Short mmCIF file of C-alpha atoms and ligand atoms in Angstrom, two decimals:
data_model
loop_
_atom_site.label_atom_id
_atom_site.label_comp_id
_atom_site.label_asym_id
_atom_site.label_seq_id
_atom_site.Cartn_x
_atom_site.Cartn_y
_atom_site.Cartn_z
CA MET A 28 27.59 17.49 -21.09
CA MET A 29 23.83 17.34 -21.38
CA GLY A 30 21.44 15.62 -18.91
CA SER A 31 20.15 16.66 -15.57
CA LEU A 32 20.29 16.68 -11.79
CA LEU A 33 17.55 15.59 -10.28
CA SER A 34 18.26 13.06 -8.06
CA VAL A 35 21.32 11.34 -6.44
CA SER A 36 20.86 9.19 -8.85
CA ASP A 37 21.67 11.06 -12.06
CA ILE A 38 25.36 11.36 -10.93
CA LYS A 39 25.88 7.92 -9.69
CA ASP A 40 28.84 6.82 -11.57
CA ASP A 41 30.48 10.28 -10.97
CA VAL A 42 29.89 11.20 -7.36
CA LYS A 43 33.08 10.90 -6.42
CA TYR A 44 34.64 12.61 -9.32
CA ILE A 45 32.18 15.78 -8.34
CA LEU A 46 33.26 15.99 -4.93
CA ASP A 47 36.67 15.33 -5.88
CA LEU A 48 36.06 18.26 -8.32
CA ALA A 49 34.67 20.19 -5.61
CA GLY A 50 37.55 20.26 -3.54
CA LYS A 51 39.93 21.00 -6.13
CA ILE A 52 37.34 24.12 -6.83
CA LYS A 53 37.02 25.05 -2.87
CA ALA A 54 41.09 25.08 -3.11
CA GLY A 55 41.41 27.09 -6.39
CA GLU A 56 43.02 24.42 -8.28
CA ILE A 57 40.81 24.99 -11.82
CA GLU A 58 41.37 27.54 -14.64
CA GLU A 59 40.09 31.03 -14.45
CA LYS A 60 36.09 31.61 -15.01
CA PRO A 61 35.62 28.27 -16.93
CA LEU A 62 31.71 29.29 -17.36
CA LYS A 63 33.00 32.56 -18.99
CA ASP A 64 29.50 34.17 -20.32
CA LYS A 65 27.34 31.77 -19.50
CA THR A 66 23.89 31.96 -17.66
CA LEU A 67 22.14 30.47 -15.66
CA ALA A 68 18.25 31.10 -15.00
CA MET A 69 17.12 30.27 -11.34
CA ILE A 70 13.83 29.46 -10.68
CA PHE A 71 12.22 29.54 -7.00
CA GLN A 72 8.57 28.71 -6.01
CA LYS A 73 9.79 28.32 -2.38
CA SER A 74 12.17 30.25 -0.03
CA SER A 75 15.41 30.13 -0.12
CA THR A 76 18.99 32.00 1.31
CA ARG A 77 21.72 29.09 0.77
CA THR A 78 20.66 27.88 -2.07
CA ARG A 79 20.07 30.99 -3.96
CA VAL A 80 23.30 32.90 -2.77
CA SER A 81 25.48 29.90 -3.04
CA PHE A 82 24.36 29.62 -6.60
CA ASP A 83 24.18 32.84 -7.68
CA VAL A 84 27.68 33.51 -6.15
CA GLY A 85 29.14 30.62 -7.47
CA MET A 86 27.88 31.34 -11.42
CA TYR A 87 29.69 34.71 -10.85
CA GLN A 88 32.94 33.26 -9.33
CA LEU A 89 33.00 30.75 -12.29
CA GLY A 90 33.16 33.75 -14.64
CA GLY A 91 29.01 33.55 -15.72
CA ARG A 92 25.81 34.93 -14.11
CA ALA A 93 22.83 33.79 -12.46
CA ILE A 94 19.21 35.32 -12.90
CA PHE A 95 16.74 35.01 -10.04
CA LEU A 96 13.22 34.00 -11.06
CA SER A 97 10.54 33.83 -8.69
CA SER A 98 7.56 31.59 -9.52
CA ASN A 99 5.22 34.78 -8.57
CA ASP A 100 6.74 37.04 -11.64
CA LEU A 101 7.03 34.14 -14.14
CA GLN A 102 4.41 33.64 -16.63
CA MET A 103 4.66 30.14 -15.25
CA GLY A 104 2.96 31.07 -12.16
CA ARG A 105 -0.07 32.46 -14.30
CA GLY A 106 -0.34 28.74 -15.43
CA GLU A 107 1.91 29.03 -19.03
CA PRO A 108 2.75 25.37 -19.17
CA ILE A 109 5.87 24.23 -18.12
CA TYR A 110 6.79 22.50 -21.65
CA ASP A 111 6.90 26.28 -23.47
CA THR A 112 8.78 27.49 -20.18
CA ALA A 113 11.48 24.47 -20.48
CA LYS A 114 11.73 25.88 -24.56
CA VAL A 115 11.63 29.55 -24.41
CA LEU A 116 13.96 29.38 -21.45
CA SER A 117 16.72 26.99 -23.11
CA ARG A 118 16.79 29.53 -26.09
CA PHE A 119 17.90 32.14 -23.73
CA VAL A 120 20.41 30.66 -21.08
CA ASP A 121 22.86 27.70 -20.33
CA GLY A 122 21.41 26.09 -17.38
CA ILE A 123 18.27 25.64 -15.59
CA MET A 124 18.22 25.84 -11.58
CA ILE A 125 14.79 25.42 -10.14
CA ARG A 126 13.20 24.88 -6.30
CA ALA A 127 10.06 23.36 -7.16
CA ILE A 128 6.87 22.34 -5.02
CA LYS A 129 6.34 18.59 -7.30
CA HIS A 130 9.09 16.54 -7.79
CA SER A 131 7.16 16.06 -11.18
CA ASP A 132 7.32 19.88 -12.18
CA VAL A 133 11.04 19.44 -12.17
CA GLU A 134 11.26 15.92 -14.25
CA GLU A 135 8.54 17.73 -16.62
CA LEU A 136 10.89 21.09 -17.00
CA ALA A 137 13.88 18.63 -17.57
CA GLU A 138 12.41 16.29 -20.20
CA HIS A 139 11.61 19.35 -22.65
CA ALA A 140 14.41 21.32 -21.62
CA ASP A 141 17.38 21.66 -24.11
CA VAL A 142 20.20 22.65 -21.17
CA PRO A 143 21.01 20.97 -18.29
CA VAL A 144 18.48 21.33 -15.18
CA ILE A 145 19.67 21.17 -11.44
CA SER A 146 17.07 20.45 -8.60
CA GLY A 147 17.51 22.84 -6.01
CA LEU A 148 15.14 20.83 -3.68
CA THR A 149 11.69 19.33 -4.22
CA ASP A 150 9.32 17.92 -1.84
CA TYR A 151 11.38 14.43 -2.60
CA GLU A 152 14.94 15.43 -3.04
CA HIS A 153 17.81 17.94 -2.27
CA PRO A 154 20.49 16.75 -4.39
CA CYS A 155 22.57 19.46 -4.00
CA GLN A 156 22.60 19.38 -0.34
CA ALA A 157 23.46 15.89 -0.33
CA LEU A 158 26.70 16.78 -2.20
CA ALA A 159 27.87 19.63 0.15
CA ASP A 160 26.98 17.37 3.02
CA MET A 161 29.12 14.36 2.05
CA LEU A 162 32.12 17.31 1.35
CA THR A 163 32.18 18.28 4.82
CA VAL A 164 31.64 14.64 6.33
CA LYS A 165 35.15 14.05 4.06
CA GLU A 166 36.71 17.39 5.36
CA HIS A 167 35.77 16.74 9.47
CA LEU A 168 36.22 12.64 9.37
CA GLY A 169 39.17 12.56 6.22
CA ASP A 170 37.18 9.57 4.65
CA TRP A 171 33.83 8.30 3.99
CA THR A 172 34.23 4.41 3.46
CA GLY A 173 33.04 2.70 6.87
CA LYS A 174 32.11 5.79 8.36
CA LYS A 175 28.24 5.69 9.39
CA ILE A 176 25.87 8.81 9.01
CA CYS A 177 22.43 8.76 11.21
CA PHE A 178 19.44 10.75 10.29
CA VAL A 179 17.12 11.61 13.11
CA GLY A 180 13.63 12.83 12.45
CA ASP A 181 11.51 13.13 9.54
CA GLY A 182 12.26 10.97 6.25
CA ASN A 183 12.44 13.91 4.09
CA ASN A 184 13.78 15.01 1.13
CA VAL A 185 16.96 15.49 2.69
CA CYS A 186 16.74 12.45 3.90
CA ASN A 187 16.10 10.61 0.89
CA SER A 188 19.25 12.34 -0.87
CA LEU A 189 21.20 11.19 1.95
CA LEU A 190 20.00 7.59 1.82
CA LEU A 191 21.44 7.74 -1.88
CA ILE A 192 24.39 9.17 -1.52
CA ALA A 193 25.57 7.37 1.66
CA PRO A 194 26.06 4.15 0.31
CA LEU A 195 27.51 5.77 -3.11
CA LEU A 196 30.58 6.89 -1.16
CA GLY A 197 31.00 3.49 1.14
CA MET A 198 29.07 4.75 4.21
CA ASP A 199 26.62 2.75 6.70
CA MET A 200 23.17 4.73 7.10
CA SER A 201 20.58 4.82 9.77
CA VAL A 202 17.19 6.60 10.02
CA ALA A 203 15.37 7.14 13.09
CA CYS A 204 11.99 8.23 12.75
CA PRO A 205 8.75 7.98 14.64
CA LYS A 206 6.22 5.42 13.06
CA GLY A 207 4.21 6.85 9.81
CA TYR A 208 7.41 9.29 9.12
CA GLU A 209 9.54 6.68 7.36
CA PRO A 210 11.81 7.85 4.03
CA ASP A 211 10.05 6.93 1.04
CA ASP A 212 9.78 3.21 -0.30
CA GLU A 213 11.11 3.73 -3.83
CA ILE A 214 14.06 5.37 -2.38
CA LEU A 215 14.56 2.98 0.30
CA LYS A 216 14.76 0.37 -2.30
CA THR A 217 17.41 2.12 -4.58
CA ALA A 218 19.38 3.05 -1.44
CA ASN A 219 19.50 -0.57 -0.63
CA GLU A 220 20.39 -1.74 -3.94
CA TYR A 221 23.53 0.64 -3.79
CA ALA A 222 24.34 -0.14 -0.15
CA ASP A 223 24.37 -3.75 -1.70
CA GLU A 224 26.68 -2.92 -4.11
CA ASN A 225 29.46 -1.13 -1.88
CA ASN A 226 28.96 -3.59 1.12
CA THR A 227 27.16 -0.85 3.26
CA GLU A 228 24.11 -1.16 5.83
CA ILE A 229 20.70 0.83 5.60
CA THR A 230 18.83 1.03 8.57
CA VAL A 231 15.37 2.73 9.71
CA THR A 232 14.15 2.18 12.68
CA ASP A 233 11.94 4.35 15.19
CA ASP A 234 14.41 2.85 18.05
CA ILE A 235 16.79 5.68 18.83
CA GLY A 236 19.45 3.83 20.73
CA VAL A 237 19.69 1.54 17.98
CA ALA A 238 19.89 4.23 14.84
CA LEU A 239 22.59 6.17 17.24
CA GLU A 240 25.06 2.88 17.67
CA LYS A 241 28.73 3.71 16.39
CA VAL A 242 27.93 6.55 14.64
CA ASP A 243 29.98 9.57 13.27
CA VAL A 244 27.34 11.65 11.66
CA VAL A 245 24.23 12.94 13.51
CA TYR A 246 22.49 14.78 11.32
CA THR A 247 18.50 16.46 11.60
CA ASP A 248 16.36 19.08 9.56
CA VAL A 249 13.24 20.55 10.41
CA TRP A 250 10.11 18.57 11.58
CA VAL A 251 7.91 20.55 9.59
CA SER A 252 9.21 20.93 5.66
CA MET A 253 7.91 23.83 3.69
CA GLY A 254 4.78 22.38 2.21
CA ASP A 255 4.04 20.42 5.93
CA GLU A 256 2.66 23.46 7.60
CA ALA A 257 -0.86 22.47 7.70
CA GLU A 258 0.26 19.44 10.06
CA ALA A 259 2.93 21.31 12.23
CA ALA A 260 0.72 20.55 15.78
CA GLN A 261 0.69 16.95 15.49
CA ARG A 262 4.31 16.63 13.89
CA GLU A 263 5.89 18.87 16.89
CA LYS A 264 3.77 16.26 19.23
CA ASP A 265 5.02 13.32 16.99
CA PHE A 266 8.90 14.42 16.69
CA ALA A 267 9.23 15.36 20.41
CA PRO A 268 11.14 11.98 21.35
CA PHE A 269 13.44 12.56 18.42
CA GLN A 270 14.98 15.84 19.59
CA VAL A 271 18.69 16.33 18.88
CA ASN A 272 20.04 17.29 22.24
CA SER A 273 22.99 16.55 24.05
CA ASP A 274 21.72 13.02 25.66
CA LEU A 275 20.95 11.50 22.43
CA MET A 276 24.43 13.28 21.28
CA GLY A 277 25.75 10.87 23.78
CA LEU A 278 24.66 7.46 22.12
CA ALA A 279 27.03 8.35 18.99
CA ASN A 280 30.47 8.13 18.84
CA PRO A 281 32.36 10.46 20.92
CA GLY A 282 33.36 12.55 18.04
CA ALA A 283 30.43 12.64 16.19
CA ILE A 284 29.98 15.58 14.41
CA PHE A 285 26.40 17.35 14.35
CA MET A 286 25.27 18.58 10.76
CA HIS A 287 22.03 20.44 9.48
CA CYS A 288 20.76 21.54 6.22
CA LEU A 289 19.23 24.65 8.26
CA PRO A 290 17.18 26.51 8.27
CA ALA A 291 16.73 25.04 11.96
CA ILE A 292 14.58 25.79 14.49
CA ARG A 293 16.79 25.65 18.18
CA GLY A 294 14.51 23.95 20.41
CA GLN A 295 12.60 21.99 18.12
CA GLU A 296 14.48 19.47 16.42
CA VAL A 297 18.00 20.32 17.96
CA THR A 298 18.79 22.26 21.26
CA ALA A 299 21.15 25.42 20.98
CA GLU A 300 23.49 23.70 23.27
CA VAL A 301 24.16 20.86 20.51
CA ILE A 302 23.85 23.01 17.12
CA ASP A 303 25.79 25.74 18.93
CA GLY A 304 28.54 23.52 20.84
CA PRO A 305 31.73 22.09 19.63
CA GLN A 306 30.75 19.13 17.65
CA SER A 307 28.55 21.24 14.80
CA VAL A 308 29.77 22.10 11.97
CA ILE A 309 26.81 23.51 10.47
CA PHE A 310 28.44 26.40 8.97
CA ASP A 311 31.64 24.66 7.39
CA GLU A 312 28.31 22.51 5.44
CA ALA A 313 26.77 25.59 4.33
CA GLU A 314 29.58 27.14 2.54
CA ASN A 315 30.10 23.86 1.09
CA ARG A 316 26.76 24.08 -0.53
CA MET A 317 28.94 26.68 -2.98
CA HIS A 318 31.79 24.78 -3.50
CA ALA A 319 29.82 21.63 -4.18
CA GLN A 320 27.42 23.23 -6.59
CA LYS A 321 30.43 25.17 -8.47
CA ALA A 322 31.45 21.45 -9.47
CA VAL A 323 28.01 20.48 -10.33
CA LEU A 324 27.69 23.90 -12.68
CA TYR A 325 31.26 23.22 -14.11
CA TYR A 326 30.47 19.35 -14.75
CA TYR A 327 27.08 20.14 -16.68
CA MET A 328 27.61 23.62 -18.19
CA LYS A 329 31.42 23.63 -18.81
CA ASP A 330 31.93 23.52 -23.10
N1 CP B 430 19.59 24.02 2.96
C1 CP B 430 19.04 24.75 2.09
O1 CP B 430 18.43 24.49 0.63
O2 CP B 430 18.45 26.14 2.38
P1 CP B 430 17.84 27.38 1.37
O3 CP B 430 16.31 26.83 2.09
O4 CP B 430 18.29 28.85 2.75
O5 CP B 430 18.12 27.20 0.27
N1 NVA B 431 13.37 19.75 4.57
C1 NVA B 431 13.29 21.07 4.19
C2 NVA B 431 14.88 21.23 3.81
C3 NVA B 431 14.84 22.95 3.47
C4 NVA B 431 16.25 23.33 2.94
C5 NVA B 431 12.03 21.92 3.88
O1 NVA B 431 12.10 20.94 2.49
O2 NVA B 431 11.72 22.55 4.01
#
């Protein structure tokens, strides 16, 4: 199928189908090498461990191959237009995965590419992360419907994608963030529409106690995302009360799980006690990047 995955909204009607497929792929229940002889170009404008390795290994396991392209080495890094890059790569490969600084650049790439474009994170969203996270939630909590996830910290790209996916799966979501660090208005508007359609609730508040009420999943991410480095000192001050520690975990339901997209900084957004403790599912979550993305690759690139 054609189309691209830039936002969770792009797969609004197929989120459950893709997650179900991810579960089947993880269980080894699909045909051998469905992407035989297919090639994925992977453009990285920012660092990555999980995204790079999980897409590369995922393509290999599906019978295809991936090509790593650092934007520093591409002609794009020297100013070749995105339009030309999209057209040229489309003549060589069957799909393009891109981790970009600006979401609008990925929109432009997808507009002109003749093959599917999959976002591996922009400053606005991280849809593959959200899919992996929801696969992990289902594995640990049994279901999504009626459960509640709380994102604590910066209303960033990871938070934005979770805000879109949670209501589509029947989950309530709260965001506990300091004033001035709320998620994007457009995202909130869409998330609230999805919540209305699915009878779920979205709450954004700087009151940690309110946000953590009846929560089954406590999620956090770094205070300083890639690109925000200049604000690091201010952010460390502003986010200090939002550190996920044992006291904060104590406000969630007993048995709540702790999640983090990684990389994490122990002692900043989360204490070692929590991230390395019994409620943490971070490595299952990281592993699920590959299973979820194999489902995405299958969905977009299989003939
Ligand atoms: N969570 C995530 O996207 O990790 P990487 O930055 O290592 O790819
Ligand atoms: N919010 C983080 C996520 C990293 C996977 C960032 O954009 O740096």
